Coordinates of C-alpha atoms and ligand atoms in Angstrom, one line a residue:
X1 CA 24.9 -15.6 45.8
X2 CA 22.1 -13.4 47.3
X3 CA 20.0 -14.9 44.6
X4 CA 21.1 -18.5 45.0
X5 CA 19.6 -18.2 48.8
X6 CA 16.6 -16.7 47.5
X7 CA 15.7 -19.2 45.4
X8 CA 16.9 -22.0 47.4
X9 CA 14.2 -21.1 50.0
X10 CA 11.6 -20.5 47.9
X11 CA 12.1 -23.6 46.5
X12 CA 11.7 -25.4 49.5
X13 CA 8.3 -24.2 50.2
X14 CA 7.2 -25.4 46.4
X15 CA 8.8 -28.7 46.6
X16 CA 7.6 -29.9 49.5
X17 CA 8.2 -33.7 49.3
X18 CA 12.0 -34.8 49.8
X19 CA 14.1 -36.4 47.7
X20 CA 12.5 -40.2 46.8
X21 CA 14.7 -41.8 44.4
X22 CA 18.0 -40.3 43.7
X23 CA 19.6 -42.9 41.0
X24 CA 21.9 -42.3 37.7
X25 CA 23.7 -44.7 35.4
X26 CA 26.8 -43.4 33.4
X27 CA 27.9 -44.1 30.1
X28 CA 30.8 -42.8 28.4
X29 CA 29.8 -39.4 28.1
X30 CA 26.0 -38.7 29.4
X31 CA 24.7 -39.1 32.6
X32 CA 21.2 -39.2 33.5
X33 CA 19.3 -38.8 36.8
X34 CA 15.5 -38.2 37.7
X35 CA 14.4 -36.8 40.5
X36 CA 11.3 -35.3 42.6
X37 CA 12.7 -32.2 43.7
X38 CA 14.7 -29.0 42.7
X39 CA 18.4 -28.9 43.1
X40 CA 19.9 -25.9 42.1
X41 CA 23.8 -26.8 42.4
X42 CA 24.0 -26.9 38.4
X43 CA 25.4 -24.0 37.1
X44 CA 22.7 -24.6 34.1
X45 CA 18.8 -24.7 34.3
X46 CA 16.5 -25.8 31.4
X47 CA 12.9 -24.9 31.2
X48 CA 10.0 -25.3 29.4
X49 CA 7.4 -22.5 28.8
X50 CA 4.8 -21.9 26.9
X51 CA 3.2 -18.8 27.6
X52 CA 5.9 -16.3 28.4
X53 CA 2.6 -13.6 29.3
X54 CA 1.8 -16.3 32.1
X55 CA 4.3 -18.3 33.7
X56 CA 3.3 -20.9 35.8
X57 CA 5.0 -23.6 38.0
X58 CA 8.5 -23.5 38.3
X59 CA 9.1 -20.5 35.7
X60 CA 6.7 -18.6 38.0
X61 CA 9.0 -19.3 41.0
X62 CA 11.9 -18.1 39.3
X63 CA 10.0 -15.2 37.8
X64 CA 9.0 -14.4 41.8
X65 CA 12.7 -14.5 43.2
X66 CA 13.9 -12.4 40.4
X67 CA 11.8 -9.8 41.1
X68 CA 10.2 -10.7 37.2
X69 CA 13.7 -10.2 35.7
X70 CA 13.2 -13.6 34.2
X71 CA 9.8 -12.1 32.5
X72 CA 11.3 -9.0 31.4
X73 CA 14.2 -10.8 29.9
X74 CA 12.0 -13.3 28.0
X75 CA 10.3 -10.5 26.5
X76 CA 13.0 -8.1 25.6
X77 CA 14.3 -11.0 23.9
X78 CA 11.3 -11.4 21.9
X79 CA 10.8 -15.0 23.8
X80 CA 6.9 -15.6 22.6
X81 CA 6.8 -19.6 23.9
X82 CA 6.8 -21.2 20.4
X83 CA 6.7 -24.6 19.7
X84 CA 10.7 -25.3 19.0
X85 CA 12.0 -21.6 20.0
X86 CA 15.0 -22.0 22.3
X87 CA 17.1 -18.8 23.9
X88 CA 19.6 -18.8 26.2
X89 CA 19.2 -16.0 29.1
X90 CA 23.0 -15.4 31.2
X91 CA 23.4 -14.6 34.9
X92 CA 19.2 -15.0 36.2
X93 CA 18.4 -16.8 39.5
X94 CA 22.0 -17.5 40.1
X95 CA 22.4 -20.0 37.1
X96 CA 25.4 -19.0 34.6
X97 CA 22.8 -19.9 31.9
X98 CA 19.1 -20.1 31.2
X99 CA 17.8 -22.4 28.4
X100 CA 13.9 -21.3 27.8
X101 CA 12.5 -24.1 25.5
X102 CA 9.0 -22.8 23.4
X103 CA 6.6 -25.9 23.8
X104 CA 3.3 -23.9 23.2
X105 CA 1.2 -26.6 20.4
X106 CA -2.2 -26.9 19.7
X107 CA -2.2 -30.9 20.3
X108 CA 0.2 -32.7 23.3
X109 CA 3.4 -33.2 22.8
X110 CA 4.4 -36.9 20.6
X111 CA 7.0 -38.7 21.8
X112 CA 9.3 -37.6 18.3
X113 CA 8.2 -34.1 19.3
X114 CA 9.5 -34.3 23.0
X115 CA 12.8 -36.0 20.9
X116 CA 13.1 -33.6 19.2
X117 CA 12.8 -31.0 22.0
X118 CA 15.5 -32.9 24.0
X119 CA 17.6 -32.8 20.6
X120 CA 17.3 -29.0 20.7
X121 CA 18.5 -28.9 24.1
X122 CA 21.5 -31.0 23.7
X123 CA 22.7 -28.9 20.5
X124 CA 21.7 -25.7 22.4
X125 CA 24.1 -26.8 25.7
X126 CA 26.8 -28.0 24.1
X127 CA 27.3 -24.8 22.3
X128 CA 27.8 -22.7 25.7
X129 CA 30.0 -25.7 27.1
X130 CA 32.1 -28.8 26.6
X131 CA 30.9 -30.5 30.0
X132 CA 27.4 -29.6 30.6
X133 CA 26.1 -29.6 33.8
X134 CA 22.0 -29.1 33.6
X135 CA 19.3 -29.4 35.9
X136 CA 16.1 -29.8 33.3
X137 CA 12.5 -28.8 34.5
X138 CA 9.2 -30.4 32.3
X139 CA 6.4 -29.3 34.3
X140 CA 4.6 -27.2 32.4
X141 CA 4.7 -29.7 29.6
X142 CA 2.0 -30.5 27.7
X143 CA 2.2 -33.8 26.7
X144 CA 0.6 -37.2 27.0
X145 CA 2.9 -39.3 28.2
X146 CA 4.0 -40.0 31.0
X147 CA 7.9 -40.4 30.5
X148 CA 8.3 -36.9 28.5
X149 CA 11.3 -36.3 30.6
X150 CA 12.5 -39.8 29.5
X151 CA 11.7 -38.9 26.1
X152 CA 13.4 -35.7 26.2
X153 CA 16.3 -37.4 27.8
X154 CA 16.6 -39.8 24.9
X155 CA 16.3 -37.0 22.3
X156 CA 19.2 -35.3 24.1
X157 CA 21.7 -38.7 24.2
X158 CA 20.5 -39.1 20.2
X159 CA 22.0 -35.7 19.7
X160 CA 24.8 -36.0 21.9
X161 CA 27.3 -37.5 19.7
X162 CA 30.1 -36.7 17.7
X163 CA 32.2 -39.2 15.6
X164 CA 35.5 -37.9 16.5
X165 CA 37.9 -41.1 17.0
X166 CA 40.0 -39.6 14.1
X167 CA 40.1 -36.0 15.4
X168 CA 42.8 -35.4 18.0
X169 CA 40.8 -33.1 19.5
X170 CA 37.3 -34.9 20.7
X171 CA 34.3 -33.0 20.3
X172 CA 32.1 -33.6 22.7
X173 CA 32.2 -33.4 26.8
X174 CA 30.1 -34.9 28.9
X175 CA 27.0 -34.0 30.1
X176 CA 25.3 -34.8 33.3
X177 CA 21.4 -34.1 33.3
X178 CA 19.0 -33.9 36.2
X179 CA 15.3 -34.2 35.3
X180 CA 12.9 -33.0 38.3
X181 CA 9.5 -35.0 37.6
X182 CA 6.6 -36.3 39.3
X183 CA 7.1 -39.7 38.2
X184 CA 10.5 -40.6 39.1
X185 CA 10.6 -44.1 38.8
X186 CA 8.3 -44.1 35.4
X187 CA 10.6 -42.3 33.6
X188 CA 13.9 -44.0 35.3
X189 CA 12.2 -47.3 34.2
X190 CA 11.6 -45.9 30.7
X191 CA 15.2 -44.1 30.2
X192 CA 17.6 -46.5 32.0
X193 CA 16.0 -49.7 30.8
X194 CA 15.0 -48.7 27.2
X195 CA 15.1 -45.8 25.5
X196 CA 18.8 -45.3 26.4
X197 CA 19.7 -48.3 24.4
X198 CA 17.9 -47.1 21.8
X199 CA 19.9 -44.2 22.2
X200 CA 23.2 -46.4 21.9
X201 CA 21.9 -48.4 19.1
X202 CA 21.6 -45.8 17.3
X203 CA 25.3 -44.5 17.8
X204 CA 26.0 -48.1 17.3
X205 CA 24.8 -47.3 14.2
X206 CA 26.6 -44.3 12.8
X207 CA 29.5 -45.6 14.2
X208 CA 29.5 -48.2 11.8
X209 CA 28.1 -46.2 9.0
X210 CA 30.6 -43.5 9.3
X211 CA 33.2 -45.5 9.6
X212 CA 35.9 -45.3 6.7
X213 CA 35.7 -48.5 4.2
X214 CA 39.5 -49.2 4.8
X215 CA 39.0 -50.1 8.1
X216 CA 35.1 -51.5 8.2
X217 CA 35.4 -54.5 5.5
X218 CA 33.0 -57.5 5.9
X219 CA 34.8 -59.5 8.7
X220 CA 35.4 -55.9 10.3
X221 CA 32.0 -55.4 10.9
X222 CA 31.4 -59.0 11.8
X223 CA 34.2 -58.4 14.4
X224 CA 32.7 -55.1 16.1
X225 CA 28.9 -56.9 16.1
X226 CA 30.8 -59.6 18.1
X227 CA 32.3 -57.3 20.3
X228 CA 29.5 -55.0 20.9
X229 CA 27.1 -58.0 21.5
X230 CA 29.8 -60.0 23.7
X231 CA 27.6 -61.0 27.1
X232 CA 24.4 -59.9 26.2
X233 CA 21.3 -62.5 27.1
X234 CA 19.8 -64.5 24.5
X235 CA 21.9 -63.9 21.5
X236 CA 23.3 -66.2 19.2
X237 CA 25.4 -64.8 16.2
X238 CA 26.2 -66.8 12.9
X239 CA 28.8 -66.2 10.4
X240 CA 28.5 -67.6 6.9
X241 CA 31.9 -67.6 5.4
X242 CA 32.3 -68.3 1.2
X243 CA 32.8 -71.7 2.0
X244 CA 29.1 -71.6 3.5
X245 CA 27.9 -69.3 0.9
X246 CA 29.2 -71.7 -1.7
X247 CA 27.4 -74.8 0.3
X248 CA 24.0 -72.7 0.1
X249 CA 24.3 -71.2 -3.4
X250 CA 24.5 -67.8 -2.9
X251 CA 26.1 -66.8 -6.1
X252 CA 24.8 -63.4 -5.5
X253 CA 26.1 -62.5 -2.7
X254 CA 29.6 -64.2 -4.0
X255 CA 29.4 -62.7 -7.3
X256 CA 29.1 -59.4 -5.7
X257 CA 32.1 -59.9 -3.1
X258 CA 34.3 -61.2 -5.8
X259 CA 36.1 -58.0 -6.7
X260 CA 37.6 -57.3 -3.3
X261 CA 40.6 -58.6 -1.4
X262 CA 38.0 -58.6 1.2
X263 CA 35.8 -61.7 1.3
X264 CA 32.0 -61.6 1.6
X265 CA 30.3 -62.5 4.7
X266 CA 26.5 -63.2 5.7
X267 CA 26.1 -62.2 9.6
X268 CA 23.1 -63.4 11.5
X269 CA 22.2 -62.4 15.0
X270 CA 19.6 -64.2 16.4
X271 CA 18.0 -62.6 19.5
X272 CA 15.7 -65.1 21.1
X273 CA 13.5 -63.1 23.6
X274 CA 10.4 -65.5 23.0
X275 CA 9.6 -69.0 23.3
X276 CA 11.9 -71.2 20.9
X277 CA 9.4 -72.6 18.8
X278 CA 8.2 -68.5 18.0
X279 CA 8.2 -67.3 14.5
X280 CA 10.8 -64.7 14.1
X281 CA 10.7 -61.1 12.7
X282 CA 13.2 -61.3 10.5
X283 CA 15.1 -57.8 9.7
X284 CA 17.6 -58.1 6.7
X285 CA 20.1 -54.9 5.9
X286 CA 22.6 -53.9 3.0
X287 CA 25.5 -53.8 4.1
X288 CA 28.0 -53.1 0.8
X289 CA 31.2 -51.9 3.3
X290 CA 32.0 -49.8 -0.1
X291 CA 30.2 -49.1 -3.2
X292 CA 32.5 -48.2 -6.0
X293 CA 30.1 -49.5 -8.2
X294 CA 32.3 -52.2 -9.3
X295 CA 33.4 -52.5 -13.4
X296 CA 30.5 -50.0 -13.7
X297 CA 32.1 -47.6 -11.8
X298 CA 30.9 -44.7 -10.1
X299 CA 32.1 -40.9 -10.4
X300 CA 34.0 -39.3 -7.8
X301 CA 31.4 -36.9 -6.5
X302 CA 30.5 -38.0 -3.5
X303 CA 32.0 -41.6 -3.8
X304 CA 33.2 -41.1 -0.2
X305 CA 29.6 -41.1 0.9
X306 CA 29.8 -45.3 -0.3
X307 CA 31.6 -45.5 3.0
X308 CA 28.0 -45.9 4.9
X309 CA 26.9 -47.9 2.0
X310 CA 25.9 -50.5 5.1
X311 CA 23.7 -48.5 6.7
X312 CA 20.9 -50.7 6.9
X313 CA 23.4 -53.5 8.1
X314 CA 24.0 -51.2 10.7
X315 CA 20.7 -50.3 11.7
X316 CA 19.8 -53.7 11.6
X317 CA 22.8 -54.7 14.1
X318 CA 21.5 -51.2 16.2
X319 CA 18.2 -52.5 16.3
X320 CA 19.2 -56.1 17.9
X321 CA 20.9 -54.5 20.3
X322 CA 18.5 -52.0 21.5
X323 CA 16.1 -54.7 21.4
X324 CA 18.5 -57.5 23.2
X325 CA 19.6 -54.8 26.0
X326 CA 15.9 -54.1 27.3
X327 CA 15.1 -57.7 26.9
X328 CA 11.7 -57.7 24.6
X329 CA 10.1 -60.4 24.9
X330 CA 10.4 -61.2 21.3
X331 CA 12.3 -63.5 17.9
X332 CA 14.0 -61.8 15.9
X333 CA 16.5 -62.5 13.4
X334 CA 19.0 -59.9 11.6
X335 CA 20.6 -60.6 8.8
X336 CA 23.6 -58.5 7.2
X337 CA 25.5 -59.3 3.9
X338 CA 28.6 -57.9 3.7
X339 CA 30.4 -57.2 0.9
X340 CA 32.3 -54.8 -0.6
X341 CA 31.7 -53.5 -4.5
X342 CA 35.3 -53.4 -5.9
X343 CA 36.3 -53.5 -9.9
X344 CA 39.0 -55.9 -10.2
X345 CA 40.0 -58.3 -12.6
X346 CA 38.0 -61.2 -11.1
X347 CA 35.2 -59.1 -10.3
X348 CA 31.5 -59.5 -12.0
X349 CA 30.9 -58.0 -15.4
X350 CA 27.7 -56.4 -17.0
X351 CA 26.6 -59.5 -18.9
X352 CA 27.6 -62.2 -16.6
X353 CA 24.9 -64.1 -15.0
X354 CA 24.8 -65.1 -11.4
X355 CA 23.3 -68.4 -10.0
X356 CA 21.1 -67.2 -6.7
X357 CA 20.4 -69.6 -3.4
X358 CA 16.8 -69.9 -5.0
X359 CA 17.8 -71.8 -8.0
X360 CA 17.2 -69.0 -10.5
X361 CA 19.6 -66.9 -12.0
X362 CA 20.6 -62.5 -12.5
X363 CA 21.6 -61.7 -15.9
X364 CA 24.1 -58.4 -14.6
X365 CA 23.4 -55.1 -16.2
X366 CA 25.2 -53.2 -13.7
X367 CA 27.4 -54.1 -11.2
X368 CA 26.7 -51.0 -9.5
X369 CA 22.9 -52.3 -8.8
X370 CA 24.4 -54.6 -6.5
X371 CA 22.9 -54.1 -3.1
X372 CA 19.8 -55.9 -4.5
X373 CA 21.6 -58.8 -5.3
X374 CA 23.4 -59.5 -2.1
X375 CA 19.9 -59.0 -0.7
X376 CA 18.0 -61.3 -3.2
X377 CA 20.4 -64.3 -1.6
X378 CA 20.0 -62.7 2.3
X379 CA 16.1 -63.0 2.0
X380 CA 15.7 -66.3 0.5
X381 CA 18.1 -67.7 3.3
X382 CA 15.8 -65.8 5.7
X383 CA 12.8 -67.2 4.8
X384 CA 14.0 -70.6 4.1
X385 CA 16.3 -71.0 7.3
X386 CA 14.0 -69.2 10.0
X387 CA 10.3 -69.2 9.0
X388 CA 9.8 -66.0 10.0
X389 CA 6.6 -64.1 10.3
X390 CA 7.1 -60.8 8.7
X391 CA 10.2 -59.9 6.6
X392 CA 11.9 -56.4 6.5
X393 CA 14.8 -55.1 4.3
X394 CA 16.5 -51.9 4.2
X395 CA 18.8 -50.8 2.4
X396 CA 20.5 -47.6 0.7
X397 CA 19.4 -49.1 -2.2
X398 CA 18.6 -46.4 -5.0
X399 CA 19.6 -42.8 -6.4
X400 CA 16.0 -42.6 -7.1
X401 CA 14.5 -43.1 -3.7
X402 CA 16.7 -40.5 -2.8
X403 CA 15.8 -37.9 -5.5
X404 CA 12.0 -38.7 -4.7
X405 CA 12.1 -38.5 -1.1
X406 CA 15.2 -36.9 0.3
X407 CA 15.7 -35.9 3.8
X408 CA 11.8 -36.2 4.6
X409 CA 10.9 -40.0 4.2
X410 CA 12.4 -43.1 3.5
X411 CA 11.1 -44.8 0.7
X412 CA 8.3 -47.8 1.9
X413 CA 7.5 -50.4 -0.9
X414 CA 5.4 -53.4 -0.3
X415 CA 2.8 -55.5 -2.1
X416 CA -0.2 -53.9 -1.2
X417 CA -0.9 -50.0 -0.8
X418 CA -3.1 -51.1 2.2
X419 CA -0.7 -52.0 4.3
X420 CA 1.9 -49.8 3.2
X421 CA -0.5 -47.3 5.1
X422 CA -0.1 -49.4 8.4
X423 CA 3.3 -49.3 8.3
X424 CA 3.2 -45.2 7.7
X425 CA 2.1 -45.4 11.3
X426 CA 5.1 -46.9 12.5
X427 CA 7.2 -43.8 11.2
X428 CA 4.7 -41.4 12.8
X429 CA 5.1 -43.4 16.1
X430 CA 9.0 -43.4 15.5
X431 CA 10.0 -40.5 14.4
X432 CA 11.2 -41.4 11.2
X433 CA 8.8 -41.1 8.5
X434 CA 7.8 -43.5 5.4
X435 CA 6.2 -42.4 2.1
X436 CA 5.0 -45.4 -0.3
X437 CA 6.3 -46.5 -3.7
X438 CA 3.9 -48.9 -5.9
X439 CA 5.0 -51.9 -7.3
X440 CA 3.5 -52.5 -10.2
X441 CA 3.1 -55.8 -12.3
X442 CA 4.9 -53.9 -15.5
X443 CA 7.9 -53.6 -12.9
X444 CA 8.4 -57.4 -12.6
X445 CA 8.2 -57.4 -16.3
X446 CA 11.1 -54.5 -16.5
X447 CA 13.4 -57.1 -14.9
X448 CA 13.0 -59.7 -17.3
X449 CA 16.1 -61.0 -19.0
X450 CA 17.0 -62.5 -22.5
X451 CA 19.2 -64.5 -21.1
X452 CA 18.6 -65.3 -17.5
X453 CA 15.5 -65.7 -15.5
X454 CA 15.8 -61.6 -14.7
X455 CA 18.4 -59.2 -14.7
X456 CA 19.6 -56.7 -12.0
X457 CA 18.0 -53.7 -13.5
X458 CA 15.2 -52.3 -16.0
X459 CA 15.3 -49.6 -18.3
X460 CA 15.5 -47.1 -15.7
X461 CA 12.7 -45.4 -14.4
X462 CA 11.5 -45.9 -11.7
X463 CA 14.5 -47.1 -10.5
X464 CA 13.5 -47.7 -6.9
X465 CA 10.6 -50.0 -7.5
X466 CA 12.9 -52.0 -10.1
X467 CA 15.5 -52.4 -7.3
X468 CA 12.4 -53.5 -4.6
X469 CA 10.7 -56.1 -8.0
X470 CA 14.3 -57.9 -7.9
X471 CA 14.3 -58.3 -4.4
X472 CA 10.5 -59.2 -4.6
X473 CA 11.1 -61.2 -6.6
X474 CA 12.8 -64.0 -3.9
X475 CA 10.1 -63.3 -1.2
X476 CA 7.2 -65.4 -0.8
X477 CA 4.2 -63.6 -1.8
X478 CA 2.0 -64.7 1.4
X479 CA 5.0 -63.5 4.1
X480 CA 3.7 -59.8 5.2
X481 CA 7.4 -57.8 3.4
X482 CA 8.1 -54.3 4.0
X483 CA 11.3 -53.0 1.8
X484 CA 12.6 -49.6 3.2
X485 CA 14.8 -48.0 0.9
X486 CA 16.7 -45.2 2.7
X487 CA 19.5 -43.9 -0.2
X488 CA 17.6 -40.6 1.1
X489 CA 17.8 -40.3 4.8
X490 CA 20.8 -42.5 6.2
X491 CA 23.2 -39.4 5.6
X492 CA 22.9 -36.0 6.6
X493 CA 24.4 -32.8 5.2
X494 CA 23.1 -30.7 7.5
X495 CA 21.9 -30.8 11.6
X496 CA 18.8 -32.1 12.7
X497 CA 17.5 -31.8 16.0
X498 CA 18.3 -35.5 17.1
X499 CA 21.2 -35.9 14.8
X500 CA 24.5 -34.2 14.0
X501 CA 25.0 -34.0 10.5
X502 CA 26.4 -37.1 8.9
X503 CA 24.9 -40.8 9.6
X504 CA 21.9 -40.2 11.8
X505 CA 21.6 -44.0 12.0
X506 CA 18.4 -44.1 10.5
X507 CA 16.0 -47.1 10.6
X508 CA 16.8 -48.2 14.6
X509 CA 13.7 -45.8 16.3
X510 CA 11.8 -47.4 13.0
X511 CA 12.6 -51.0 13.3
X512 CA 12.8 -50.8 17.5
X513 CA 8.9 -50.0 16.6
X514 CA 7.5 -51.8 14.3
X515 CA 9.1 -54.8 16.2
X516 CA 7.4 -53.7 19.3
X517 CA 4.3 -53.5 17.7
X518 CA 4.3 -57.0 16.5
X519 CA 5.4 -58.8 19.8
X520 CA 3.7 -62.1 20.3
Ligands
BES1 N1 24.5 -47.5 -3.1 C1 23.9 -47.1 -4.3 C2 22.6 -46.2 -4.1 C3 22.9 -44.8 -3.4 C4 23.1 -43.7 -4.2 C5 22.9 -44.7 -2.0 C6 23.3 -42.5 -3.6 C7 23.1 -43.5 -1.4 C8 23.3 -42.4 -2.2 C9 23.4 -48.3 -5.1 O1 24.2 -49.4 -5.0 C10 23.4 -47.8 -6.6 O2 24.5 -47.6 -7.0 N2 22.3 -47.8 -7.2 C11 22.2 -47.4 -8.6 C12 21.3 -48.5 -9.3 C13 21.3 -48.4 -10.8 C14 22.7 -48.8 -11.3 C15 20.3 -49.3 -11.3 C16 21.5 -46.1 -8.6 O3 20.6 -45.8 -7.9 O4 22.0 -45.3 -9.5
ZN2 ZN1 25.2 -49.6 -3.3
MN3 MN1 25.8 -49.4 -6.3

């Protein structure tokens, strides 16, 4: 208590202005305020340092009215102010706990870095406590931005999450978070009317993903896009039933769909942030709600995983809806197939050939390479419906992409190495990385067919280009394409700082980016 006082007054000699701007928005389970001076109620106190030998700013104060028992606890705890290092301290300046964050690096802080950092703290609290109730100090951050505190507070609500709707006992509490910053309002702005949904796409995201195929079939997932868009501005959603598909051709996306009791959809959400007449980004994601791998069947290790065989639907839906929420002033158009990859007695063979919406046809030599057929027909539709400017796809599309990338990078394949390096950028910016793939001439020739104008797969190696010439294949060769393939990175097995383990929802902070970077 002694201490409490102690503090309380020093405090008010360092922060000399008053409170500004108190203001917080609450969600389900995080709640986020900035403010301009210290309040010590919290029973938990986060800190940044980087030199443990020299405390400055706040750390400094609390060093002062602890008679440098915070000093001589960071250093019998070999605390040395690391970029990343994180320990908690009990019991100092009247705070149950002390979190010491390292932030010492040679360059400022990048916004994945402060992410990441916010990710740390989030995985840190929530081990001491259900409910977390943490006042956060950045001042002696060295960073370039000016929203670090928002950026930290994303990182954090990216972390915070556990998919626990089929546990009885939930996981996660809730946390409520006070930032002290200079810039209250900047990083309000930049939290509360952006990064946070963001933040909620992205759980949009592995919601979906981790959902279990039994209860996320293609009109499932049309269902919870409806209900998770329902009331936001300038959004128009489109649902192509097999009536529809049959009217356009798309004996792809059918021929893949026909196994299951489940029928095959094509959602479109259309976000018109722009003027009408704008040329859309369009975004098109796999979204196979199961991949058994049809009459060619999969094994049973790790089948389950098939379950988030719709990631890149899902990031694509996450995306739209950060996007929608904050309002960019922007076109864009998302479209999902949906189907699920059953083996049934109707269902596609090796052999059979499929007619596509682009007149040609897919001689089938595995039904298990089926995400790039349901794709060929999305992205001809695209280009052919909306005009767009630029055309993305993503899509947990290959083994191989995952056994040549893993974790690290999504796999990025366009026509041109040149601007495959632009687009690298856009997964430094983001925080999740891209590595190119060629694609070659020889891999167009891989995918031709005796029978049919190609087939679904080559001979093999390298099976991720093969899967990106088929889809090539249906996209104009003047529209600016970027294929993501992220077989790799859409599921975790183990913690990362912005991501439990499990669907981290990847491809949202990517596509958020690359769309803000080509706004009218
Ligand atoms: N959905 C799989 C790819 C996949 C594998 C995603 C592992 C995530 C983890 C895809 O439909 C598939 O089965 N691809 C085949 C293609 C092959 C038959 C040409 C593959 O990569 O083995
Ligand atoms: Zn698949
Ligand atoms: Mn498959």
């Amino acid at each position: 208590m002694k201490n409490i006082q102690a503090l309380a007054g020093l405090l008010a000699k360092f922060f000399a202005i008053s409170l500004l701007f108190v203001s917080s928005v609450s969600f389900a389970n995080i709640d986020v305020r900035f403010v301009d001076s210290m309040d010590d109620s919290k029973n938990t106190l986060v800190l940044v340092v980087n030199e443990p030998g020299a405390l400055t700013g706040y750390s400094k104060t609390l060093n002062e009215s602890t008679e440098q028992n915070f000093s001589a606890l960071l250093s019998l705890n070999n605390f040395t102010g690391k970029f990343g290092e994180v320990q908690t301290l009990q019991l100092i300046g009247g705070f149950e706990h002390v979190v010491v964050v390292g932030t010492q690096n040679d360059l400022p802080l990048t916004a994945p870095e402060l992410q990441n950092l916010g990710g740390k703290i989030a995985a840190t609290l929530s081990s001491k406590n259900k409910d977390i109730e943490a006042i956060i100090l950045t001042d002696n951050l060295n960073a370039e931005l000016d929203d670090a505190a928002a950026q930290i507070a994303f990182g954090y609500h990216l972390r915070h999450y556990s998919f626990d709707k089929y546990k009885a006992s939930k996981a996660d509490g809730k946390s409520s978070l006070t930032f002290v910053v200079n810039n209250v309002s900047l990083n309000q702005n930049a939290y509360e009317n952006d990064l946070r949904f963001l933040a909620e796409g992205v759980h949009f995201t592995r919601d979906l993903a981790s959902e279990p195929g039994m209860s996320l079939y293609p009109q499932a997932f049309v269902e919870r896009v409806k209900e998770k868009f329902k009331g936001i501005d300038n959004i128009n959603i489109d649902v192509l039933d097999v009536r529809d598909m049959e009217k356009n051709n798309m004996g792809a996306l059918l021929g893949v769909g026909k196994g299951s009791i489940h029928d095959p959809r094509l959602l479109v959400i259309e976000y018109t942030g722009a003027k009408k007449g704008e040329a859309p980004i369009a975004l098109a994601g796999k979204g196979i709600t199961f991949d058994t791998g049809g009459i060619s069947l999969k094994g049973n290790d790790n089948m389950w995983q098939m379950k988030s065989d719709m990631s890149g639907a899902a990031a694509v839906a996450g995306t739209l809806y950060a996007i929608a929420q904050r309002g960019e002033k922007v076109n864009v158009v998302g479209l999902m197939p949906l189907a699920e990859n059953m083996p049934a007695e109707d269902a596609i063979r090796p052999g059979d050939v499929l007619n596509t919406m682009q007149g040609t046809t897919i001689e089938i030599m595995s039904t298990d390479a089926e995400g790039r057929l349901i794709l060929s027909d999305a992205v001809y539709y695209a280009q052919q419906k909306y005009k767009p400017k630029m055309l993305l796809n993503i899509a947990t599309l290959t083994g191989s992409a995952a056994r040549a990338l893993s974790d690290e990078y999504a796999a990025l394949i366009t026509r041109d190495f040149a601007f495959s390096q632009q687009i690298m950028q856009i997964g430094e910016k983001s925080g999740e990385l891209v590595w190119p793939l060629p694609l070659h001439p020889n891999h167009f020739e891989q995918i031709k067919s005796d029978i049919a104008d190609i087939k679904n797969s080559g001979a093999g190696n390298p099976g991720a280009s093969i899967g990106a010439a088929v889809i090539a294949t249906f996209v104009d060769e003047d529209l600016p394409w970027v294929h993501l393939d992220i077989a790799g990175v859409d599921w975790l097995s183990a913690d990362i700082d912005v991501a439990p383990k499990g669907s981290q929802g990847w491809g949202v902070r990517f596509m958020d980016e690359l769309v803000r970077q080509n706004k009218p």
